[in-house]
Amino acid sequence: MLIRKAKKEDMKSIHKLDRESTEYHKKFDKDFYTISERWWNIKKYSQLKAIKSPTNLVLVAELEGKVVGYIWGYVETIMKNKMGKIQELIVTSKQRGKGIGTELIKDMLNFFKDRKCVISEIEVFVENLSTIQVYEKAGFRKRVCKMQLKLNKENA
């Protein structure tokens, strides 16, 4: 396996992983069905911008010349101390459980440490137990509970 910085030419593979991940996450939140094409276009633009940014890092994992995973993180400086935020971590379903995500996380955490971040953060669905285990194995701990309410006539 090879982990390297993403290039503009990787965008098609990254986008394919994003689509696969959205399908996977539908079982945790049926509202994922509501993602619009406009949202996908904004995300692609943001990822391309991140690939070129010195405060962002997008890495891909390659196996036999094929992109099988990626991680996207950035340094946030709005707090007193710098925070490394992992925006996205996706490994194709066929390659999960083989340590690819763990290696991507390690490389991202090193990027954050090199930039003097004192904490790293990532969001995950509470029902996504296998992914939570990967993050906990990397040293992450549950700290905040983000709650959502789908608005409708009954709760207005």
PDB file of C-alpha atoms in Angstrom:
ATOM      1  CA  MET A   1       0.000   0.000   0.000  1.00  0.00           C
ATOM      2  CA  LEU A   2       1.167   3.507  -0.840  1.00  0.00           C
ATOM      3  CA  ILE A   3      -0.047   6.630   0.974  1.00  0.00           C
ATOM      4  CA  ARG A   4       0.647   9.884  -0.842  1.00  0.00           C
ATOM      5  CA  LYS A   5      -0.618  13.428  -1.231  1.00  0.00           C
ATOM      6  CA  ALA A   6      -3.680  13.656  -3.414  1.00  0.00           C
ATOM      7  CA  LYS A   7      -3.425  15.282  -6.826  1.00  0.00           C
ATOM      8  CA  LYS A   8      -6.029  16.921  -9.013  1.00  0.00           C
ATOM      9  CA  GLU A   9      -6.044  13.723 -11.090  1.00  0.00           C
ATOM     10  CA  ASP A  10      -7.314  11.783  -8.035  1.00  0.00           C
ATOM     11  CA  MET A  11     -10.555  13.763  -7.838  1.00  0.00           C
ATOM     12  CA  LYS A  12     -12.571  11.213  -9.831  1.00  0.00           C
ATOM     13  CA  SER A  13     -11.501   8.407  -7.466  1.00  0.00           C
ATOM     14  CA  ILE A  14     -12.126  10.573  -4.395  1.00  0.00           C
ATOM     15  CA  HIS A  15     -15.581  11.478  -5.665  1.00  0.00           C
ATOM     16  CA  LYS A  16     -16.357   7.791  -6.251  1.00  0.00           C
ATOM     17  CA  LEU A  17     -15.344   7.018  -2.651  1.00  0.00           C
ATOM     18  CA  ASP A  18     -17.562   9.875  -1.434  1.00  0.00           C
ATOM     19  CA  ARG A  19     -20.562   8.444  -3.287  1.00  0.00           C
ATOM     20  CA  GLU A  20     -19.899   4.961  -1.887  1.00  0.00           C
ATOM     21  CA  SER A  21     -19.588   6.407   1.618  1.00  0.00           C
ATOM     22  CA  THR A  22     -22.905   8.212   1.278  1.00  0.00           C
ATOM     23  CA  GLU A  23     -24.596   4.939   0.346  1.00  0.00           C
ATOM     24  CA  TYR A  24     -22.983   3.276   3.376  1.00  0.00           C
ATOM     25  CA  HIS A  25     -24.152   6.050   5.717  1.00  0.00           C
ATOM     26  CA  LYS A  26     -27.770   5.872   4.567  1.00  0.00           C
ATOM     27  CA  LYS A  27     -28.308   3.065   7.057  1.00  0.00           C
ATOM     28  CA  PHE A  28     -27.401   5.493   9.859  1.00  0.00           C
ATOM     29  CA  ASP A  29     -29.380   8.481   8.596  1.00  0.00           C
ATOM     30  CA  LYS A  30     -32.054   8.268   5.924  1.00  0.00           C
ATOM     31  CA  ASP A  31     -31.725  12.023   5.398  1.00  0.00           C
ATOM     32  CA  PHE A  32     -28.544  11.321   3.426  1.00  0.00           C
ATOM     33  CA  TYR A  33     -30.951  10.723   0.543  1.00  0.00           C
ATOM     34  CA  THR A  34     -31.490  14.488   0.442  1.00  0.00           C
ATOM     35  CA  ILE A  35     -27.963  15.393  -0.702  1.00  0.00           C
ATOM     36  CA  SER A  36     -28.272  17.573  -3.785  1.00  0.00           C
ATOM     37  CA  GLU A  37     -26.054  17.746  -6.847  1.00  0.00           C
ATOM     38  CA  ARG A  38     -25.262  21.329  -5.829  1.00  0.00           C
ATOM     39  CA  TRP A  39     -23.831  19.962  -2.562  1.00  0.00           C
ATOM     40  CA  TRP A  40     -21.677  17.451  -4.480  1.00  0.00           C
ATOM     41  CA  ASN A  41     -20.341  20.252  -6.689  1.00  0.00           C
ATOM     42  CA  ILE A  42     -19.502  22.415  -3.675  1.00  0.00           C
ATOM     43  CA  LYS A  43     -17.766  19.459  -2.024  1.00  0.00           C
ATOM     44  CA  LYS A  44     -15.693  18.726  -5.146  1.00  0.00           C
ATOM     45  CA  TYR A  45     -14.668  22.382  -5.320  1.00  0.00           C
ATOM     46  CA  SER A  46     -13.735  22.375  -1.605  1.00  0.00           C
ATOM     47  CA  GLN A  47     -11.677  19.193  -1.991  1.00  0.00           C
ATOM     48  CA  LEU A  48      -9.810  20.567  -4.988  1.00  0.00           C
ATOM     49  CA  LYS A  49      -9.103  23.760  -3.055  1.00  0.00           C
ATOM     50  CA  ALA A  50      -7.915  21.659  -0.073  1.00  0.00           C
ATOM     51  CA  ILE A  51      -5.467  19.717  -2.259  1.00  0.00           C
ATOM     52  CA  LYS A  52      -3.756  23.030  -3.085  1.00  0.00           C
ATOM     53  CA  SER A  53      -3.894  24.575   0.416  1.00  0.00           C
ATOM     54  CA  PRO A  54      -0.903  24.594   2.823  1.00  0.00           C
ATOM     55  CA  THR A  55      -3.240  24.360   5.860  1.00  0.00           C
ATOM     56  CA  ASN A  56      -5.096  21.336   4.450  1.00  0.00           C
ATOM     57  CA  LEU A  57      -3.862  17.869   3.658  1.00  0.00           C
ATOM     58  CA  VAL A  58      -5.589  15.341   1.445  1.00  0.00           C
ATOM     59  CA  LEU A  59      -3.942  11.929   1.320  1.00  0.00           C
ATOM     60  CA  VAL A  60      -4.908   8.920  -0.758  1.00  0.00           C
ATOM     61  CA  ALA A  61      -4.166   5.264  -0.123  1.00  0.00           C
ATOM     62  CA  GLU A  62      -3.285   3.307  -3.251  1.00  0.00           C
ATOM     63  CA  LEU A  63      -3.319  -0.436  -3.699  1.00  0.00           C
ATOM     64  CA  GLU A  64      -2.007  -1.812  -6.981  1.00  0.00           C
ATOM     65  CA  GLY A  65      -2.302   1.652  -8.547  1.00  0.00           C
ATOM     66  CA  LYS A  66      -5.929   2.126  -7.502  1.00  0.00           C
ATOM     67  CA  VAL A  67      -7.133   4.683  -4.919  1.00  0.00           C
ATOM     68  CA  VAL A  68      -8.870   2.688  -2.165  1.00  0.00           C
ATOM     69  CA  GLY A  69      -9.139   5.358   0.517  1.00  0.00           C
ATOM     70  CA  TYR A  70      -8.541   8.961   1.398  1.00  0.00           C
ATOM     71  CA  ILE A  71      -8.350  11.324   4.333  1.00  0.00           C
ATOM     72  CA  TRP A  72      -8.829  15.090   4.356  1.00  0.00           C
ATOM     73  CA  GLY A  73      -7.797  17.251   7.270  1.00  0.00           C
ATOM     74  CA  TYR A  74      -7.030  20.861   8.020  1.00  0.00           C
ATOM     75  CA  VAL A  75      -5.611  23.085  10.737  1.00  0.00           C
ATOM     76  CA  GLU A  76      -8.137  25.309  12.478  1.00  0.00           C
ATOM     77  CA  THR A  77      -6.779  28.388  14.233  1.00  0.00           C
ATOM     78  CA  ILE A  78      -9.883  30.071  15.657  1.00  0.00           C
ATOM     79  CA  MET A  79      -9.213  28.836  19.197  1.00  0.00           C
ATOM     80  CA  LYS A  80      -6.225  29.762  21.387  1.00  0.00           C
ATOM     81  CA  ASN A  81      -4.540  26.494  20.422  1.00  0.00           C
ATOM     82  CA  LYS A  82      -4.426  25.034  16.937  1.00  0.00           C
ATOM     83  CA  MET A  83      -6.796  22.153  16.264  1.00  0.00           C
ATOM     84  CA  GLY A  84      -6.365  19.478  13.609  1.00  0.00           C
ATOM     85  CA  LYS A  85      -9.758  18.641  12.135  1.00  0.00           C
ATOM     86  CA  ILE A  86     -10.268  15.478  10.136  1.00  0.00           C
ATOM     87  CA  GLN A  87     -12.932  16.416   7.634  1.00  0.00           C
ATOM     88  CA  GLU A  88     -13.239  13.050   5.954  1.00  0.00           C
ATOM     89  CA  LEU A  89     -11.888   9.523   6.164  1.00  0.00           C
ATOM     90  CA  ILE A  90     -13.156   6.982   3.667  1.00  0.00           C
ATOM     91  CA  VAL A  91     -11.900   3.521   2.773  1.00  0.00           C
ATOM     92  CA  THR A  92     -13.705   1.524   0.111  1.00  0.00           C
ATOM     93  CA  SER A  93     -15.857  -1.223   1.616  1.00  0.00           C
ATOM     94  CA  LYS A  94     -13.771  -3.964  -0.045  1.00  0.00           C
ATOM     95  CA  GLN A  95     -10.639  -2.822   1.801  1.00  0.00           C
ATOM     96  CA  ARG A  96     -12.019  -2.014   5.265  1.00  0.00           C
ATOM     97  CA  GLY A  97     -10.561  -3.847   8.242  1.00  0.00           C
ATOM     98  CA  LYS A  98      -7.087  -4.057   6.692  1.00  0.00           C
ATOM     99  CA  GLY A  99      -5.461  -1.143   8.528  1.00  0.00           C
ATOM    100  CA  ILE A 100      -5.708   1.374   5.686  1.00  0.00           C
ATOM    101  CA  GLY A 101      -7.786   3.840   7.703  1.00  0.00           C
ATOM    102  CA  THR A 102      -5.425   3.507  10.658  1.00  0.00           C
ATOM    103  CA  GLU A 103      -2.410   4.341   8.476  1.00  0.00           C
ATOM    104  CA  LEU A 104      -4.181   7.330   6.930  1.00  0.00           C
ATOM    105  CA  ILE A 105      -5.052   8.609  10.414  1.00  0.00           C
ATOM    106  CA  LYS A 106      -1.421   8.216  11.588  1.00  0.00           C
ATOM    107  CA  ASP A 107      -0.138  10.271   8.663  1.00  0.00           C
ATOM    108  CA  MET A 108      -2.771  12.958   9.236  1.00  0.00           C
ATOM    109  CA  LEU A 109      -1.977  13.173  12.956  1.00  0.00           C
ATOM    110  CA  ASN A 110       1.708  13.653  12.075  1.00  0.00           C
ATOM    111  CA  PHE A 111       0.700  16.516   9.747  1.00  0.00           C
ATOM    112  CA  PHE A 112      -1.198  18.109  12.649  1.00  0.00           C
ATOM    113  CA  LYS A 113       1.700  17.610  15.090  1.00  0.00           C
ATOM    114  CA  ASP A 114       4.151  19.173  12.616  1.00  0.00           C
ATOM    115  CA  ARG A 115       1.894  22.243  12.569  1.00  0.00           C
ATOM    116  CA  LYS A 116       1.806  22.454  16.377  1.00  0.00           C
ATOM    117  CA  CYS A 117      -1.823  21.386  16.798  1.00  0.00           C
ATOM    118  CA  VAL A 118      -2.609  20.367  20.375  1.00  0.00           C
ATOM    119  CA  ILE A 119      -5.821  18.455  19.699  1.00  0.00           C
ATOM    120  CA  SER A 120      -7.458  16.627  16.805  1.00  0.00           C
ATOM    121  CA  GLU A 121     -11.149  16.168  16.177  1.00  0.00           C
ATOM    122  CA  ILE A 122     -13.400  14.106  13.919  1.00  0.00           C
ATOM    123  CA  GLU A 123     -17.168  13.532  13.712  1.00  0.00           C
ATOM    124  CA  VAL A 124     -18.779  10.128  13.288  1.00  0.00           C
ATOM    125  CA  PHE A 125     -22.312   8.764  13.466  1.00  0.00           C
ATOM    126  CA  VAL A 126     -22.918   7.236  16.910  1.00  0.00           C
ATOM    127  CA  GLU A 127     -24.312   4.108  15.221  1.00  0.00           C
ATOM    128  CA  ASN A 128     -21.133   3.613  13.165  1.00  0.00           C
ATOM    129  CA  LEU A 129     -19.525   1.370  15.776  1.00  0.00           C
ATOM    130  CA  SER A 130     -16.830  -0.171  13.562  1.00  0.00           C
ATOM    131  CA  THR A 131     -15.501   3.259  12.594  1.00  0.00           C
ATOM    132  CA  ILE A 132     -15.668   4.488  16.183  1.00  0.00           C
ATOM    133  CA  GLN A 133     -13.433   1.519  17.102  1.00  0.00           C
ATOM    134  CA  VAL A 134     -10.893   2.589  14.456  1.00  0.00           C
ATOM    135  CA  TYR A 135     -10.798   6.122  15.900  1.00  0.00           C
ATOM    136  CA  GLU A 136     -10.547   4.854  19.477  1.00  0.00           C
ATOM    137  CA  LYS A 137      -7.689   2.551  18.449  1.00  0.00           C
ATOM    138  CA  ALA A 138      -5.927   5.673  17.114  1.00  0.00           C
ATOM    139  CA  GLY A 139      -6.393   7.371  20.503  1.00  0.00           C
ATOM    140  CA  PHE A 140      -9.556   9.419  19.955  1.00  0.00           C
ATOM    141  CA  ARG A 141     -12.061   9.599  22.817  1.00  0.00           C
ATOM    142  CA  LYS A 142     -15.730  10.572  22.852  1.00  0.00           C
ATOM    143  CA  ARG A 143     -15.971  14.145  24.125  1.00  0.00           C
ATOM    144  CA  VAL A 144     -18.998  15.916  22.635  1.00  0.00           C
ATOM    145  CA  CYS A 145     -22.451  14.744  21.706  1.00  0.00           C
ATOM    146  CA  LYS A 146     -23.794  16.560  18.649  1.00  0.00           C
ATOM    147  CA  MET A 147     -27.581  16.304  18.544  1.00  0.00           C
ATOM    148  CA  GLN A 148     -29.932  16.908  15.636  1.00  0.00           C
ATOM    149  CA  LEU A 149     -33.673  17.232  15.257  1.00  0.00           C
ATOM    150  CA  LYS A 150     -35.433  16.835  11.953  1.00  0.00           C
ATOM    151  CA  LEU A 151     -38.022  19.599  11.908  1.00  0.00           C
ATOM    152  CA  ASN A 152     -41.607  18.825  10.986  1.00  0.00           C
ATOM    153  CA  LYS A 153     -45.150  19.878  11.896  1.00  0.00           C
ATOM    154  CA  GLU A 154     -45.253  17.690  15.016  1.00  0.00           C
ATOM    155  CA  ASN A 155     -42.305  19.355  16.747  1.00  0.00           C
ATOM    156  CA  ALA A 156     -42.734  22.943  15.567  1.00  0.00           C
TER     157      ALA A 156
END
